[in-house]
Amino acid sequence: MNRKTNIIKSIIFLMGIIIFFTILYIFYINYYYNGFYKAEYNRGVTTFTRDNEIKFSDNRSYKIESNNYNDACFYKEFTVEPNTPYRITCMVKTKNVISESEPSDSGAQIFLVETVEHSEVIKGTNDWRKLEFMVYSRDKDTLKIGFRLGGDETNCKGTAWFSDFKVEKGLNNKNTNWNMACFIFKNIDVEINEQQVNLSMNLRDIDIMKENMERFKNSSAELSKNAMTVTYDIYEIEEPITSLTYSDKYGYYVGPDNVKNLIYDYLKKGEYDYVFTIVRLGNEEENIEIPTYDWIGLGGMDLEGIGYSNIRLPNNDRNYVYTYDYKINIFPEEVYIHEFLHTLERISKEAGYDVPELHSYSEYGYEEKNLTGLKAWYRDYMQCNIIGEQGEYIGINPIIYEFKPVHKEDFEFSIEVEFNEEPNNILEAIINIFKRIKGE
């Protein structure tokens, strides 16, 4: 009798264990995010779930749903080798993804957390498609990669499903030659304050800006003491720019999203490291002026991992800012140098290097010269030869010139890196649960 009772108790105990772990497993597959963290700008607006109904493969997808405008993501930190290229891919599906305003960088995307670098942005309603994002680890030993429904400057709403994450390690490329694309937009046709504005460049405009691109190439090598070099292609774009970006600080300018569709095919072919966009936003003779606030160039922006800047022609053709004249201006490429340095400044700060603010030249005893502008400041900035408060030398660390955008050629012999391996059965799931409890 006692033996029979013990057997029954053992069976009940085993059944209890099975039921407990089954419930634990069900909870795991529905609410465990496999090491991902959830983040949102406006708390409580977005719902994060593991979706078993809409998925690309056997594993549940990662679903982000925002019924109101928000910036939300799943993100994960993983170990990397310093100064190494990585390629992150996933499958993504979207439904009714709408940005709060257009043009914008918001939508479904892969991004490097705490930077402006991100992949192609997907909006609207789309079936499953592949997203790719390439990033250089710089001197980091960990990276935070996020899968996002949102953007840096603008929020969005809708639903996105992410699945089948993959990370590959490429080969380190220490080449310090920057391959650049210079886009000269010959025409603008935009609506400003309910009025249509049309502007065009003349041949003299185009020739001067081409000459300055060559001068920029030579000055980059000279000022950096050959720590970096430049190659470039120039494209004259006939199709007009039809939208502009506005900010209270700068007024109107040409942001990456204003021209992305016009230049995307060129960028895919060229594997470029930096983009200049050259535009005219006013013409004094024709009494046309699109409001801009105290800028002739704007830099430090990003176009899907590529540095991006605006170069604006002056409204007055008699302005010599871009014209070489041995009596007036022998450094007309200065704006090109300045805007490119804003990108190196941003990269330096994101990589954790101390670098002076590019506009802080007067604090270090530099001043603008009549013929050469701030050439001496840029030279010492690029050669890390500015004397700091403690007598140390500061500026662009030479390694920053290696921190270029990553390209497909860097993954000719890639190695897959473990990133998001899902449990294949209940036993693996239970082991993962206890690992998480123990903090492994």
PDB file of C-alpha atoms in Angstrom, residues 260-406:
ATOM      1  CA  LYS A 260      18.401  60.506 -51.168  1.00  0.00           C
ATOM      2  CA  ASN A 261      16.200  59.329 -54.032  1.00  0.00           C
ATOM      3  CA  LEU A 262      18.183  61.457 -56.500  1.00  0.00           C
ATOM      4  CA  ILE A 263      21.610  60.117 -55.552  1.00  0.00           C
ATOM      5  CA  TYR A 264      20.985  56.624 -54.166  1.00  0.00           C
ATOM      6  CA  ASP A 265      21.882  54.775 -57.370  1.00  0.00           C
ATOM      7  CA  TYR A 266      25.199  56.634 -57.608  1.00  0.00           C
ATOM      8  CA  LEU A 267      26.051  55.801 -54.009  1.00  0.00           C
ATOM      9  CA  LYS A 268      25.350  52.097 -54.510  1.00  0.00           C
ATOM     10  CA  LYS A 269      27.753  51.930 -57.452  1.00  0.00           C
ATOM     11  CA  GLY A 270      30.576  53.996 -56.023  1.00  0.00           C
ATOM     12  CA  GLU A 271      31.124  52.678 -52.480  1.00  0.00           C
ATOM     13  CA  TYR A 272      31.665  56.233 -51.254  1.00  0.00           C
ATOM     14  CA  ASP A 273      32.940  57.380 -47.868  1.00  0.00           C
ATOM     15  CA  TYR A 274      31.590  60.931 -47.909  1.00  0.00           C
ATOM     16  CA  VAL A 275      29.047  63.070 -49.763  1.00  0.00           C
ATOM     17  CA  PHE A 276      29.082  66.765 -50.647  1.00  0.00           C
ATOM     18  CA  THR A 277      25.870  68.327 -51.950  1.00  0.00           C
ATOM     19  CA  ILE A 278      26.278  71.691 -53.661  1.00  0.00           C
ATOM     20  CA  VAL A 279      23.217  73.906 -54.061  1.00  0.00           C
ATOM     21  CA  ARG A 280      22.037  77.423 -54.768  1.00  0.00           C
ATOM     22  CA  LEU A 281      19.365  78.724 -52.387  1.00  0.00           C
ATOM     23  CA  GLY A 282      19.148  82.320 -53.573  1.00  0.00           C
ATOM     24  CA  ASN A 283      19.925  84.768 -56.366  1.00  0.00           C
ATOM     25  CA  GLU A 284      20.285  88.443 -55.547  1.00  0.00           C
ATOM     26  CA  GLU A 285      19.963  89.551 -59.180  1.00  0.00           C
ATOM     27  CA  GLU A 286      16.598  87.804 -59.510  1.00  0.00           C
ATOM     28  CA  ASN A 287      15.533  88.946 -56.021  1.00  0.00           C
ATOM     29  CA  ILE A 288      15.094  85.332 -54.883  1.00  0.00           C
ATOM     30  CA  GLU A 289      16.138  84.277 -51.403  1.00  0.00           C
ATOM     31  CA  ILE A 290      15.223  81.095 -49.549  1.00  0.00           C
ATOM     32  CA  PRO A 291      15.627  81.913 -45.828  1.00  0.00           C
ATOM     33  CA  THR A 292      18.924  80.603 -44.426  1.00  0.00           C
ATOM     34  CA  TYR A 293      20.386  81.632 -41.080  1.00  0.00           C
ATOM     35  CA  ASP A 294      24.088  82.405 -41.096  1.00  0.00           C
ATOM     36  CA  TRP A 295      25.483  79.364 -42.880  1.00  0.00           C
ATOM     37  CA  ILE A 296      27.416  78.781 -46.087  1.00  0.00           C
ATOM     38  CA  GLY A 297      28.064  75.114 -45.296  1.00  0.00           C
ATOM     39  CA  LEU A 298      26.463  72.524 -42.998  1.00  0.00           C
ATOM     40  CA  GLY A 299      28.271  69.332 -42.028  1.00  0.00           C
ATOM     41  CA  GLY A 300      28.284  66.524 -39.503  1.00  0.00           C
ATOM     42  CA  MET A 301      25.180  64.877 -40.997  1.00  0.00           C
ATOM     43  CA  ASP A 302      24.814  61.221 -41.941  1.00  0.00           C
ATOM     44  CA  LEU A 303      23.286  59.440 -44.928  1.00  0.00           C
ATOM     45  CA  GLU A 304      22.886  55.778 -43.942  1.00  0.00           C
ATOM     46  CA  GLY A 305      26.371  55.575 -42.460  1.00  0.00           C
ATOM     47  CA  ILE A 306      28.049  57.976 -44.897  1.00  0.00           C
ATOM     48  CA  GLY A 307      29.120  61.478 -43.821  1.00  0.00           C
ATOM     49  CA  TYR A 308      27.079  64.176 -45.549  1.00  0.00           C
ATOM     50  CA  SER A 309      27.280  67.968 -45.890  1.00  0.00           C
ATOM     51  CA  ASN A 310      25.754  70.961 -47.684  1.00  0.00           C
ATOM     52  CA  ILE A 311      27.808  73.534 -49.572  1.00  0.00           C
ATOM     53  CA  ARG A 312      25.724  76.601 -50.454  1.00  0.00           C
ATOM     54  CA  LEU A 313      26.555  79.055 -53.203  1.00  0.00           C
ATOM     55  CA  PRO A 314      26.310  82.709 -52.132  1.00  0.00           C
ATOM     56  CA  ASN A 315      23.303  84.665 -53.360  1.00  0.00           C
ATOM     57  CA  ASN A 316      25.611  87.361 -54.729  1.00  0.00           C
ATOM     58  CA  ASP A 317      27.802  86.348 -57.690  1.00  0.00           C
ATOM     59  CA  ARG A 318      30.328  89.006 -56.651  1.00  0.00           C
ATOM     60  CA  ASN A 319      31.057  87.112 -53.423  1.00  0.00           C
ATOM     61  CA  TYR A 320      34.584  85.643 -53.530  1.00  0.00           C
ATOM     62  CA  VAL A 321      34.143  82.965 -50.863  1.00  0.00           C
ATOM     63  CA  TYR A 322      34.700  80.168 -53.427  1.00  0.00           C
ATOM     64  CA  THR A 323      36.831  82.110 -55.933  1.00  0.00           C
ATOM     65  CA  TYR A 324      40.627  81.920 -55.926  1.00  0.00           C
ATOM     66  CA  ASP A 325      42.285  85.328 -56.120  1.00  0.00           C
ATOM     67  CA  TYR A 326      45.847  85.865 -54.923  1.00  0.00           C
ATOM     68  CA  LYS A 327      44.887  89.326 -53.630  1.00  0.00           C
ATOM     69  CA  ILE A 328      41.669  88.320 -51.849  1.00  0.00           C
ATOM     70  CA  ASN A 329      41.319  84.578 -51.208  1.00  0.00           C
ATOM     71  CA  ILE A 330      43.918  81.863 -51.721  1.00  0.00           C
ATOM     72  CA  PHE A 331      42.009  79.227 -49.700  1.00  0.00           C
ATOM     73  CA  PRO A 332      38.581  79.030 -51.432  1.00  0.00           C
ATOM     74  CA  GLU A 333      38.203  75.333 -50.576  1.00  0.00           C
ATOM     75  CA  GLU A 334      37.926  76.250 -46.888  1.00  0.00           C
ATOM     76  CA  VAL A 335      34.199  75.503 -46.623  1.00  0.00           C
ATOM     77  CA  TYR A 336      34.762  71.982 -48.015  1.00  0.00           C
ATOM     78  CA  ILE A 337      37.524  71.362 -45.449  1.00  0.00           C
ATOM     79  CA  HIS A 338      35.437  72.780 -42.618  1.00  0.00           C
ATOM     80  CA  GLU A 339      32.322  70.698 -43.311  1.00  0.00           C
ATOM     81  CA  PHE A 340      34.287  67.484 -43.780  1.00  0.00           C
ATOM     82  CA  LEU A 341      36.034  68.116 -40.459  1.00  0.00           C
ATOM     83  CA  HIS A 342      32.651  68.289 -38.743  1.00  0.00           C
ATOM     84  CA  THR A 343      32.198  64.621 -39.681  1.00  0.00           C
ATOM     85  CA  LEU A 344      35.653  63.698 -38.345  1.00  0.00           C
ATOM     86  CA  GLU A 345      34.820  65.678 -35.199  1.00  0.00           C
ATOM     87  CA  ARG A 346      31.575  63.702 -34.769  1.00  0.00           C
ATOM     88  CA  ILE A 347      33.297  60.362 -35.415  1.00  0.00           C
ATOM     89  CA  SER A 348      36.001  61.244 -32.867  1.00  0.00           C
ATOM     90  CA  LYS A 349      33.457  62.010 -30.165  1.00  0.00           C
ATOM     91  CA  GLU A 350      31.382  58.898 -30.902  1.00  0.00           C
ATOM     92  CA  ALA A 351      34.560  56.815 -30.666  1.00  0.00           C
ATOM     93  CA  GLY A 352      35.411  58.338 -27.287  1.00  0.00           C
ATOM     94  CA  TYR A 353      38.297  60.577 -28.355  1.00  0.00           C
ATOM     95  CA  ASP A 354      38.681  64.072 -26.915  1.00  0.00           C
ATOM     96  CA  VAL A 355      38.777  66.610 -29.723  1.00  0.00           C
ATOM     97  CA  PRO A 356      38.360  70.406 -29.624  1.00  0.00           C
ATOM     98  CA  GLU A 357      35.129  71.893 -30.911  1.00  0.00           C
ATOM     99  CA  LEU A 358      35.777  72.832 -34.521  1.00  0.00           C
ATOM    100  CA  HIS A 359      34.465  76.348 -33.919  1.00  0.00           C
ATOM    101  CA  SER A 360      36.616  76.940 -30.810  1.00  0.00           C
ATOM    102  CA  TYR A 361      39.740  78.139 -32.646  1.00  0.00           C
ATOM    103  CA  SER A 362      39.915  81.473 -30.786  1.00  0.00           C
ATOM    104  CA  GLU A 363      40.119  79.665 -27.426  1.00  0.00           C
ATOM    105  CA  TYR A 364      43.431  78.167 -28.574  1.00  0.00           C
ATOM    106  CA  GLY A 365      44.922  81.394 -29.914  1.00  0.00           C
ATOM    107  CA  TYR A 366      44.041  81.012 -33.598  1.00  0.00           C
ATOM    108  CA  GLU A 367      42.491  83.766 -35.684  1.00  0.00           C
ATOM    109  CA  GLU A 368      41.036  84.112 -39.154  1.00  0.00           C
ATOM    110  CA  LYS A 369      43.473  85.555 -41.725  1.00  0.00           C
ATOM    111  CA  ASN A 370      42.507  87.725 -44.694  1.00  0.00           C
ATOM    112  CA  LEU A 371      43.951  85.500 -47.432  1.00  0.00           C
ATOM    113  CA  THR A 372      43.954  82.054 -45.818  1.00  0.00           C
ATOM    114  CA  GLY A 373      41.032  82.115 -43.401  1.00  0.00           C
ATOM    115  CA  LEU A 374      41.489  79.442 -40.720  1.00  0.00           C
ATOM    116  CA  LYS A 375      43.969  77.315 -42.655  1.00  0.00           C
ATOM    117  CA  ALA A 376      46.500  77.230 -39.788  1.00  0.00           C
ATOM    118  CA  TRP A 377      43.775  76.008 -37.409  1.00  0.00           C
ATOM    119  CA  TYR A 378      42.669  73.257 -39.803  1.00  0.00           C
ATOM    120  CA  ARG A 379      46.286  72.158 -40.336  1.00  0.00           C
ATOM    121  CA  ASP A 380      46.965  71.724 -36.629  1.00  0.00           C
ATOM    122  CA  TYR A 381      43.487  70.236 -36.092  1.00  0.00           C
ATOM    123  CA  MET A 382      44.111  67.557 -38.733  1.00  0.00           C
ATOM    124  CA  GLN A 383      47.656  66.844 -37.531  1.00  0.00           C
ATOM    125  CA  CYS A 384      46.656  66.673 -33.833  1.00  0.00           C
ATOM    126  CA  ASN A 385      49.070  69.515 -33.189  1.00  0.00           C
ATOM    127  CA  ILE A 386      46.962  71.983 -31.164  1.00  0.00           C
ATOM    128  CA  ILE A 387      48.418  72.744 -27.740  1.00  0.00           C
ATOM    129  CA  GLY A 388      45.869  72.004 -25.024  1.00  0.00           C
ATOM    130  CA  GLU A 389      45.450  73.492 -21.553  1.00  0.00           C
ATOM    131  CA  GLN A 390      47.923  71.036 -20.001  1.00  0.00           C
ATOM    132  CA  GLY A 391      50.487  71.458 -22.772  1.00  0.00           C
ATOM    133  CA  GLU A 392      49.364  68.251 -24.485  1.00  0.00           C
ATOM    134  CA  TYR A 393      48.760  67.982 -28.232  1.00  0.00           C
ATOM    135  CA  ILE A 394      45.130  67.643 -29.256  1.00  0.00           C
ATOM    136  CA  GLY A 395      43.136  67.415 -32.486  1.00  0.00           C
ATOM    137  CA  ILE A 396      42.121  64.582 -34.810  1.00  0.00           C
ATOM    138  CA  ASN A 397      43.791  61.378 -33.644  1.00  0.00           C
ATOM    139  CA  PRO A 398      45.473  59.788 -36.712  1.00  0.00           C
ATOM    140  CA  ILE A 399      43.494  56.568 -36.219  1.00  0.00           C
ATOM    141  CA  ILE A 400      40.257  58.472 -36.981  1.00  0.00           C
ATOM    142  CA  TYR A 401      41.250  58.597 -40.653  1.00  0.00           C
ATOM    143  CA  GLU A 402      40.812  54.802 -40.690  1.00  0.00           C
ATOM    144  CA  PHE A 403      37.252  55.068 -39.353  1.00  0.00           C
ATOM    145  CA  LYS A 404      35.597  55.211 -42.757  1.00  0.00           C
ATOM    146  CA  PRO A 405      32.219  53.752 -43.733  1.00  0.00           C
ATOM    147  CA  VAL A 406      32.194  49.995 -44.266  1.00  0.00           C
TER     148      VAL A 406
END
